[in-house]
Amino acid sequence: MKKSGVLCLIVLMTMTLGACAGGQGQGDEAKPEGQQEQNGKKIVVLSVFQADPIYTQAAKKYEEQHSDVDIQIKEYSQVEASDLESDLEKYVKTTTTELLSGKGADLITLDVSGLPVEKYVDKQALVNLSELMKQDPGFDSNSYEMNILDGAKMGEGLYSLPLRFFLDSLMGDKNAIEQSGVEFDDSTWTWGEFTAVGKRLAASGEHTYSIGNTAPEQMLNVLFVDNYTRIIHGEKRPASFDVNVFVGLMEQVKTMYADKVVTDAEVNAGDYFFAPALILSPEDYFVGPAMFYEQGKIYRKPLAAGQQAGGTFVMHKNLGINRNSNVQAEAWDFMKFLLSEEIQTMPGLQGFSVNKKVNEKTFKELEDKGTIESPMGSLIPIQKEDIDMIKQMLAQAITPQKNDSKLQAIIEEEAGAYYSGQKSAQAVADLVANRITTYLNE
């Protein structure tokens, strides 16, 4: 069964999910002066890029419990918009202009790729949510996956709070790996060690490649995302770009292809040892590998050089509070409501919850169920050790992916010249650095 197209999609999702996970942001209308209260109710404006039924339903439930608050959702772009890309660009500019001029909504969804959240933090346009958590006696940190919230911090504070998150990983051919006799510790391995392991796996004859159907520019973006904080220094303006680290990544990727660990050639599903994958839900842990391998397994993704041991996660449904809002207390209370079991168990939510009880309930239901049906109709057994593995991956996830589709597009546009032999790594890195810093400092 050929699954190369699906693999390409998974690789693309791994690198660009930040552009499409939720697709939300602040609307194009600043809240008018003097409209913080109307008909005796405090007005809290939540701006979204496009309508989201989760927020709409949550607002209705919250208002039923808080008769003195009116949650107003401002939508920037209609779903049927003919030019979504143009709308996204306009939205980013509008949101940035409003926030940095002290206007805009009270609550802002920050999921759209391209929003310069680091700039907002540098300009003190967002509330430090860590301080609100410390000051709020009703906020019990034991109720939340604090490793995720701590990992999402920028500097010493949390400014963009994810309501949900995904786990980054590799799916692998468990049978072929075990039969190869090659041993490795995926809890601590780096991308450099992954290359060494890949060479040994290929020598076993079980499969030729560790990863297939992936262009060098795409693989470079996978490593770039993992090494983002080593390359991009954006919390203090102007943002800077470490050219030397980027050159090292380019050369590392080239070695992966020279050693035939990774290939851009089309390879049928099941004919490579690993495939990059995001675990979008607890069920995905079981279903994903079953789509590719007769006996598949989830492995931890290799660490970037110098990266602290622990997993990588992707933030989803991120929210921030406008520092210039006159209803910060009400905005924070609604944000906490969005983290509650009542909202976090609503149907239609992707990913893992930041609410611990919600995750624990999901894991117990899966374990009690005993099996899960694969897309091909077969039943996949759910064992306690699998549930324990998911729990461990969740608890150890500490490093958020920094996804920005614009940065990744720049890299893909320029890096091909190096891998085709037209330009040196230094020349390409200098060009990428110039384009990216110009974009980040606009």
Coordinates of C-alpha atoms in Angstrom, one line a residue:
M1 CA 0.0 0.0 0.0
K2 CA 1.5 3.3 -1.1
K3 CA 1.4 6.0 1.5
S4 CA 4.0 8.4 0.2
G5 CA 1.5 11.2 -0.2
V6 CA 0.3 10.8 3.3
L7 CA 3.9 10.9 4.6
C8 CA 4.5 14.1 2.8
L9 CA 1.4 15.5 4.4
I10 CA 2.6 14.4 7.8
V11 CA 6.0 16.0 7.2
L12 CA 4.3 19.2 6.1
M13 CA 2.0 19.2 9.1
T14 CA 5.0 18.7 11.4
M15 CA 6.7 21.8 9.9
T16 CA 3.7 24.1 9.4
L17 CA 1.0 23.2 11.8
G18 CA 1.4 26.6 13.4
A19 CA -0.1 28.1 10.2
C20 CA -3.2 26.0 10.2
A21 CA -3.9 24.7 13.8
G22 CA -6.9 26.8 14.6
G23 CA -6.2 29.6 12.2
Q24 CA -7.2 32.3 14.6
G25 CA -6.2 35.8 15.7
Q26 CA -7.3 39.2 16.6
G27 CA -10.1 40.8 14.5
D28 CA -9.9 44.0 12.5
E29 CA -11.9 46.1 14.8
A30 CA -10.5 47.8 17.9
K31 CA -13.0 47.9 20.8
P32 CA -14.5 51.5 20.7
E33 CA -13.6 53.7 23.6
G34 CA -16.3 53.7 26.3
Q35 CA -17.7 50.3 25.4
Q36 CA -16.2 48.3 28.3
E37 CA -19.7 48.3 29.9
Q38 CA -23.1 48.2 28.3
N39 CA -26.6 47.6 29.8
G40 CA -24.9 47.0 33.2
K41 CA -22.7 44.2 31.7
K42 CA -18.9 44.1 31.4
I43 CA -18.0 43.6 27.7
V44 CA -15.1 41.2 26.9
V45 CA -14.2 41.2 23.3
L46 CA -12.5 38.0 21.9
S47 CA -11.0 38.4 18.5
V48 CA -10.6 35.5 16.2
F49 CA -9.4 35.2 12.6
Q50 CA -12.4 32.9 11.7
A51 CA -15.4 31.7 13.6
D52 CA -14.8 28.8 15.9
P53 CA -17.8 26.9 17.4
I54 CA -15.8 26.1 20.5
Y55 CA -15.4 29.7 21.5
T56 CA -19.0 30.5 20.5
Q57 CA -20.4 27.7 22.6
A58 CA -18.1 28.5 25.5
A59 CA -19.1 32.2 25.5
K60 CA -22.8 31.2 25.7
K61 CA -22.1 28.8 28.6
Y62 CA -20.1 31.4 30.4
E63 CA -22.7 34.1 30.0
E64 CA -25.3 31.7 31.4
Q65 CA -23.2 31.5 34.6
H66 CA -22.1 35.1 34.7
S67 CA -25.1 37.4 34.0
D68 CA -22.9 40.5 34.4
V69 CA -20.5 39.7 31.5
D70 CA -21.1 39.8 27.8
I71 CA -18.5 37.9 25.7
Q72 CA -18.4 39.4 22.2
I73 CA -16.6 37.5 19.5
K74 CA -15.2 39.5 16.6
E75 CA -14.4 37.6 13.5
Y76 CA -11.8 39.0 11.1
S77 CA -12.3 36.8 8.0
Q78 CA -15.3 34.9 6.6
V79 CA -14.8 31.2 5.8
E80 CA -15.8 31.8 2.2
A81 CA -13.2 34.4 1.6
S82 CA -11.7 34.1 -1.9
D83 CA -8.2 35.1 -0.9
L84 CA -7.4 33.5 2.4
E85 CA -3.6 34.2 2.1
S86 CA -4.2 37.9 1.5
D87 CA -6.7 38.0 4.5
L88 CA -4.0 36.4 6.7
E89 CA -1.5 39.0 5.7
K90 CA -3.9 41.8 6.4
Y91 CA -4.9 40.3 9.6
V92 CA -1.3 40.1 10.9
K93 CA -0.7 43.7 10.0
T94 CA -4.0 44.9 11.5
T95 CA -3.6 42.9 14.7
T96 CA 0.0 44.2 15.2
T97 CA -0.9 47.8 14.5
E98 CA -3.8 47.7 17.0
L99 CA -2.0 45.9 19.8
L100 CA 1.1 48.1 19.5
S101 CA -1.0 51.3 19.5
G102 CA -2.9 50.3 22.7
K103 CA -6.1 49.3 20.9
G104 CA -7.7 46.0 19.9
A105 CA -9.7 43.3 21.7
D106 CA -9.4 42.2 25.3
L107 CA -8.6 38.6 24.4
I108 CA -6.7 37.7 21.3
T109 CA -6.3 34.2 19.8
L110 CA -2.7 33.9 18.7
D111 CA -2.6 30.8 16.5
V112 CA -2.1 32.4 13.1
S113 CA 1.4 31.8 11.8
G114 CA 3.1 35.2 11.2
L115 CA 1.9 37.0 14.3
P116 CA 5.0 38.5 15.9
V117 CA 4.2 37.5 19.4
E118 CA 7.7 38.0 20.5
K119 CA 7.4 41.6 19.3
Y120 CA 4.2 42.0 21.3
V121 CA 6.0 40.7 24.4
D122 CA 9.0 43.0 23.8
K123 CA 6.6 46.0 23.5
Q124 CA 4.7 44.9 26.6
A125 CA 1.4 44.7 24.7
L126 CA 0.4 41.4 26.3
V127 CA -0.4 40.6 30.0
N128 CA 2.0 38.3 31.8
L129 CA -0.3 35.4 32.6
S130 CA 2.2 33.9 35.0
E131 CA 1.6 36.9 37.3
L132 CA -2.1 36.4 37.1
M133 CA -1.7 32.8 38.0
K134 CA 0.4 33.7 41.1
Q135 CA -2.1 36.3 42.2
D136 CA -5.2 34.2 41.7
P137 CA -6.0 32.0 44.7
G138 CA -8.6 30.2 42.5
F139 CA -5.9 29.0 40.1
D140 CA -4.6 25.6 41.2
S141 CA -1.5 24.7 39.3
N142 CA -1.9 21.1 40.3
S143 CA -4.9 20.9 38.0
Y144 CA -2.9 21.7 34.9
E145 CA -0.1 20.3 32.8
M146 CA 2.3 22.9 34.1
N147 CA 5.2 21.5 32.1
I148 CA 3.3 22.6 29.0
L149 CA 2.5 26.1 30.4
D150 CA 6.1 26.5 31.7
G151 CA 7.5 25.4 28.3
A152 CA 5.3 28.0 26.6
K153 CA 6.8 30.8 28.6
M154 CA 8.8 33.5 26.8
G155 CA 11.6 34.7 29.0
E156 CA 10.2 34.6 32.6
G157 CA 6.6 35.0 31.7
L158 CA 3.7 33.2 30.0
Y159 CA 2.0 35.5 27.4
S160 CA 0.4 33.0 25.0
L161 CA -1.5 30.3 26.8
P162 CA -2.3 27.1 24.8
L163 CA -5.7 25.5 25.7
R164 CA -4.6 22.4 23.8
F165 CA -1.4 20.9 22.5
F166 CA 0.0 18.1 20.2
L167 CA 3.0 15.8 20.8
D168 CA 5.8 15.7 18.3
S169 CA 7.2 12.2 17.6
L170 CA 8.3 9.6 15.0
M171 CA 6.3 6.6 14.1
G172 CA 8.5 3.6 13.3
D173 CA 8.5 0.0 12.0
K174 CA 8.8 -1.9 15.2
N175 CA 9.2 -5.3 13.6
A176 CA 12.0 -4.2 11.2
I177 CA 13.8 -2.2 14.0
E178 CA 13.8 -5.2 16.4
Q179 CA 14.9 -7.6 13.7
S180 CA 17.8 -5.4 12.7
G181 CA 19.3 -5.9 16.2
V182 CA 20.2 -2.1 16.3
E183 CA 19.6 -0.6 19.8
F184 CA 19.1 3.0 20.6
D185 CA 17.6 5.1 23.4
D186 CA 15.0 7.3 21.9
S187 CA 14.5 9.2 25.2
T188 CA 17.8 11.0 24.8
W189 CA 19.0 10.6 21.2
T190 CA 19.9 13.6 19.1
W191 CA 19.5 14.1 15.3
G192 CA 23.2 13.4 15.0
E193 CA 22.7 10.0 16.8
F194 CA 19.6 9.4 14.6
T195 CA 21.9 9.6 11.5
A196 CA 24.3 7.1 13.0
V197 CA 21.5 4.8 14.0
G198 CA 20.0 5.1 10.5
K199 CA 23.2 4.0 8.9
R200 CA 23.3 0.9 11.1
L201 CA 19.6 0.2 10.5
A202 CA 20.2 0.4 6.7
A203 CA 23.1 -2.1 7.0
S204 CA 20.7 -4.6 8.5
G205 CA 18.9 -4.9 5.1
E206 CA 15.4 -4.6 6.5
H207 CA 14.8 -1.2 4.8
T208 CA 17.1 1.1 2.7
Y209 CA 16.2 4.4 4.3
S210 CA 15.1 5.7 7.7
I211 CA 12.9 8.5 6.2
G212 CA 11.7 8.7 2.6
N213 CA 9.7 11.1 0.4
T214 CA 11.3 14.2 2.0
A215 CA 13.1 16.9 0.1
P216 CA 16.3 18.3 1.8
E217 CA 14.7 21.7 2.2
Q218 CA 11.8 20.0 4.1
M219 CA 14.2 18.1 6.3
L220 CA 16.1 21.3 7.0
N221 CA 12.9 22.9 8.2
V222 CA 12.3 20.0 10.5
L223 CA 15.7 20.7 12.1
F224 CA 15.2 24.4 11.9
V225 CA 12.0 24.3 14.0
D226 CA 13.7 22.1 16.6
N227 CA 16.7 24.5 16.7
Y228 CA 14.6 27.7 16.5
T229 CA 15.8 29.2 19.8
R230 CA 19.5 28.5 18.9
I231 CA 19.1 30.4 15.6
I232 CA 16.5 33.0 16.1
H233 CA 16.9 35.5 19.0
G234 CA 13.7 37.4 18.9
E235 CA 12.6 38.3 22.4
K236 CA 14.7 41.4 22.3
R237 CA 14.5 43.7 19.3
P238 CA 16.0 43.9 16.8
A239 CA 15.7 40.1 16.3
S240 CA 19.0 38.4 15.2
F241 CA 19.8 35.2 13.3
D242 CA 22.8 32.9 14.1
V243 CA 24.2 32.2 10.7
N244 CA 26.8 29.7 11.9
V245 CA 24.3 27.5 13.6
F246 CA 22.1 27.5 10.5
V247 CA 25.1 26.6 8.3
G248 CA 25.8 23.7 10.6
L249 CA 22.2 22.5 10.2
M250 CA 22.4 22.7 6.4
E251 CA 25.5 20.6 6.4
Q252 CA 24.0 18.1 8.8
V253 CA 21.0 17.6 6.5
K254 CA 23.3 17.1 3.5
T255 CA 25.1 14.4 5.5
M256 CA 21.8 12.7 6.1
Y257 CA 21.2 12.4 2.4
A258 CA 24.8 11.5 1.5
D259 CA 24.7 8.7 4.1
K260 CA 21.3 7.6 2.6
V261 CA 19.5 7.9 5.9
V262 CA 17.0 10.2 4.4
T263 CA 15.9 10.4 0.7
D264 CA 13.7 12.6 -1.4
A265 CA 12.9 9.6 -3.6
E266 CA 9.4 8.1 -3.5
V267 CA 9.3 5.2 -1.1
N268 CA 6.3 3.1 -0.4
A269 CA 4.8 3.1 3.1
G270 CA 6.4 0.4 5.2
D271 CA 9.6 0.5 3.3
Y272 CA 11.3 3.0 5.6
F273 CA 12.1 2.8 9.3
F274 CA 10.6 6.1 10.5
A275 CA 8.1 8.8 9.5
P276 CA 7.7 12.2 11.3
A277 CA 4.3 12.4 13.0
L278 CA 2.3 14.7 15.2
I279 CA 0.2 12.9 17.8
L280 CA -3.0 14.9 17.4
S281 CA -4.9 12.9 20.1
P282 CA -4.4 9.9 22.4
E283 CA -6.1 7.8 19.8
D284 CA -3.5 8.9 17.2
Y285 CA -0.8 7.2 19.2
F286 CA -2.3 3.9 18.1
V287 CA -3.9 4.7 14.8
G288 CA -1.0 6.6 13.2
P289 CA 1.6 3.8 13.1
A290 CA -1.1 1.3 12.1
M291 CA -1.6 3.2 8.9
F292 CA 2.0 2.6 7.8
Y293 CA 3.3 -0.5 9.4
E294 CA 2.0 -4.0 10.2
Q295 CA 3.4 -3.5 13.7
G296 CA 4.2 0.1 14.2
K297 CA 5.3 2.0 17.3
I298 CA 5.7 5.6 18.4
Y299 CA 9.2 6.7 19.2
R300 CA 10.4 10.0 20.6
K301 CA 11.6 12.6 18.2
P302 CA 15.4 13.2 18.3
L303 CA 16.6 16.2 20.3
A304 CA 18.3 19.3 18.8
A305 CA 21.9 19.8 19.8
G306 CA 22.0 21.2 23.4
Q307 CA 18.2 20.7 23.8
Q308 CA 17.1 19.7 27.3
A309 CA 15.9 16.1 27.4
G310 CA 12.2 15.8 27.1
G311 CA 9.6 15.9 24.4
T312 CA 8.6 18.6 21.9
F313 CA 5.0 19.8 21.7
V314 CA 3.0 22.1 19.4
M315 CA 0.8 24.7 21.0
H316 CA -2.8 24.8 19.9
K317 CA -5.6 27.3 20.5
N318 CA -3.4 30.0 22.0
L319 CA -4.8 33.0 23.9
G320 CA -3.4 36.2 25.1
I321 CA -4.8 39.2 27.1
N322 CA -4.3 42.7 25.8
R323 CA -2.3 44.7 28.4
N324 CA -4.4 47.7 27.6
S325 CA -7.7 46.0 28.2
N326 CA -9.9 47.6 30.9
V327 CA -11.5 44.2 31.7
Q328 CA -8.5 42.1 32.4
A329 CA -10.0 40.4 35.4
E330 CA -13.1 39.3 33.4
A331 CA -10.9 38.2 30.4
W332 CA -8.7 36.1 32.8
D333 CA -11.8 34.5 34.3
F334 CA -13.1 33.6 30.9
M335 CA -9.7 32.2 30.0
K336 CA -9.8 29.9 33.1
F337 CA -13.3 28.9 32.1
L338 CA -12.0 27.8 28.7
L339 CA -9.5 25.6 30.6
S340 CA -12.3 23.9 32.7
E341 CA -13.4 20.3 32.3
E342 CA -16.8 21.6 31.1
I343 CA -15.2 23.2 28.0
Q344 CA -12.2 20.9 27.6
T345 CA -14.5 17.9 27.2
M346 CA -16.6 19.5 24.4
P347 CA -16.6 17.5 21.2
G348 CA -14.6 18.9 18.3
L349 CA -11.4 19.7 20.2
Q350 CA -8.2 18.4 18.8
G351 CA -5.1 17.5 20.8
F352 CA -4.4 16.9 24.4
S353 CA -5.9 19.1 27.1
V354 CA -3.9 21.4 29.4
N355 CA -6.4 20.2 32.1
K356 CA -5.0 17.1 33.8
K357 CA -8.3 15.6 34.7
V358 CA -9.5 15.7 31.1
N359 CA -6.4 13.8 30.0
E360 CA -6.6 11.3 32.8
K361 CA -10.3 10.6 32.0
T362 CA -9.4 10.0 28.3
F363 CA -6.5 7.7 29.2
K364 CA -8.8 5.6 31.5
E365 CA -11.5 5.4 28.9
L366 CA -9.0 4.1 26.3
E367 CA -7.5 1.6 28.7
D368 CA -11.0 0.3 29.7
K369 CA -11.9 0.1 26.0
G370 CA -9.1 -2.3 25.3
T371 CA -8.9 -1.9 21.6
I372 CA -9.2 0.8 18.9
E373 CA -10.2 0.4 15.3
S374 CA -7.6 1.3 12.6
P375 CA -8.6 3.1 9.4
M376 CA -8.2 -0.2 7.7
G377 CA -10.8 -1.9 10.0
S378 CA -8.4 -3.9 12.1
L379 CA -8.5 -3.8 15.9
I380 CA -5.4 -2.4 17.6
P381 CA -4.9 -3.6 21.2
I382 CA -4.5 -0.9 23.9
Q383 CA -2.1 -2.1 26.5
K384 CA -1.2 -0.5 29.9
E385 CA 2.4 0.0 28.8
D386 CA 1.1 2.0 25.8
I387 CA -1.0 4.3 28.1
D388 CA 2.0 4.6 30.4
M389 CA 4.2 5.6 27.4
I390 CA 1.7 8.4 26.3
K391 CA 1.5 9.7 29.9
Q392 CA 5.3 9.8 30.1
M393 CA 5.6 11.6 26.8
L394 CA 3.0 14.1 27.9
A395 CA 4.7 14.7 31.3
Q396 CA 8.1 15.1 29.7
A397 CA 7.1 17.5 26.9
I398 CA 8.9 20.8 27.7
T399 CA 10.0 22.3 24.4
P400 CA 7.4 24.1 22.2
Q401 CA 7.8 24.1 18.4
K402 CA 8.2 27.6 17.0
N403 CA 6.3 27.4 13.8
D404 CA 6.1 30.2 11.4
S405 CA 5.1 29.3 7.8
K406 CA 6.7 32.5 6.4
L407 CA 10.1 31.6 7.9
Q408 CA 9.8 28.0 6.6
A409 CA 8.8 29.3 3.2
I410 CA 11.9 31.5 3.0
I411 CA 14.1 28.5 3.9
E412 CA 12.6 26.2 1.3
E413 CA 12.9 28.9 -1.4
E414 CA 16.6 29.6 -0.7
A415 CA 18.0 26.3 0.6
G416 CA 17.5 24.4 -2.7
A417 CA 20.3 26.3 -4.3
Y418 CA 22.7 24.8 -1.7
Y419 CA 21.5 21.2 -2.1
S420 CA 21.6 21.5 -5.9
G421 CA 25.2 22.7 -5.7
Q422 CA 24.5 26.2 -7.1
K423 CA 25.5 28.1 -3.9
S424 CA 27.6 27.5 -0.9
A425 CA 26.0 26.9 2.5
Q426 CA 27.4 30.3 3.7
A427 CA 25.9 32.2 0.8
V428 CA 22.5 30.7 1.3
A429 CA 22.6 31.1 5.1
D430 CA 23.5 34.8 4.7
L431 CA 20.6 35.3 2.3
V432 CA 18.2 33.4 4.6
A433 CA 19.4 35.4 7.6
N434 CA 18.9 38.7 5.8
R435 CA 15.4 37.8 4.6
I436 CA 14.3 36.4 8.0
T437 CA 15.6 39.3 10.1
T438 CA 14.0 41.8 7.8
Y439 CA 10.7 40.0 8.1
L440 CA 11.0 39.7 11.9
N441 CA 11.9 43.3 12.5
E442 CA 9.3 44.8 10.2

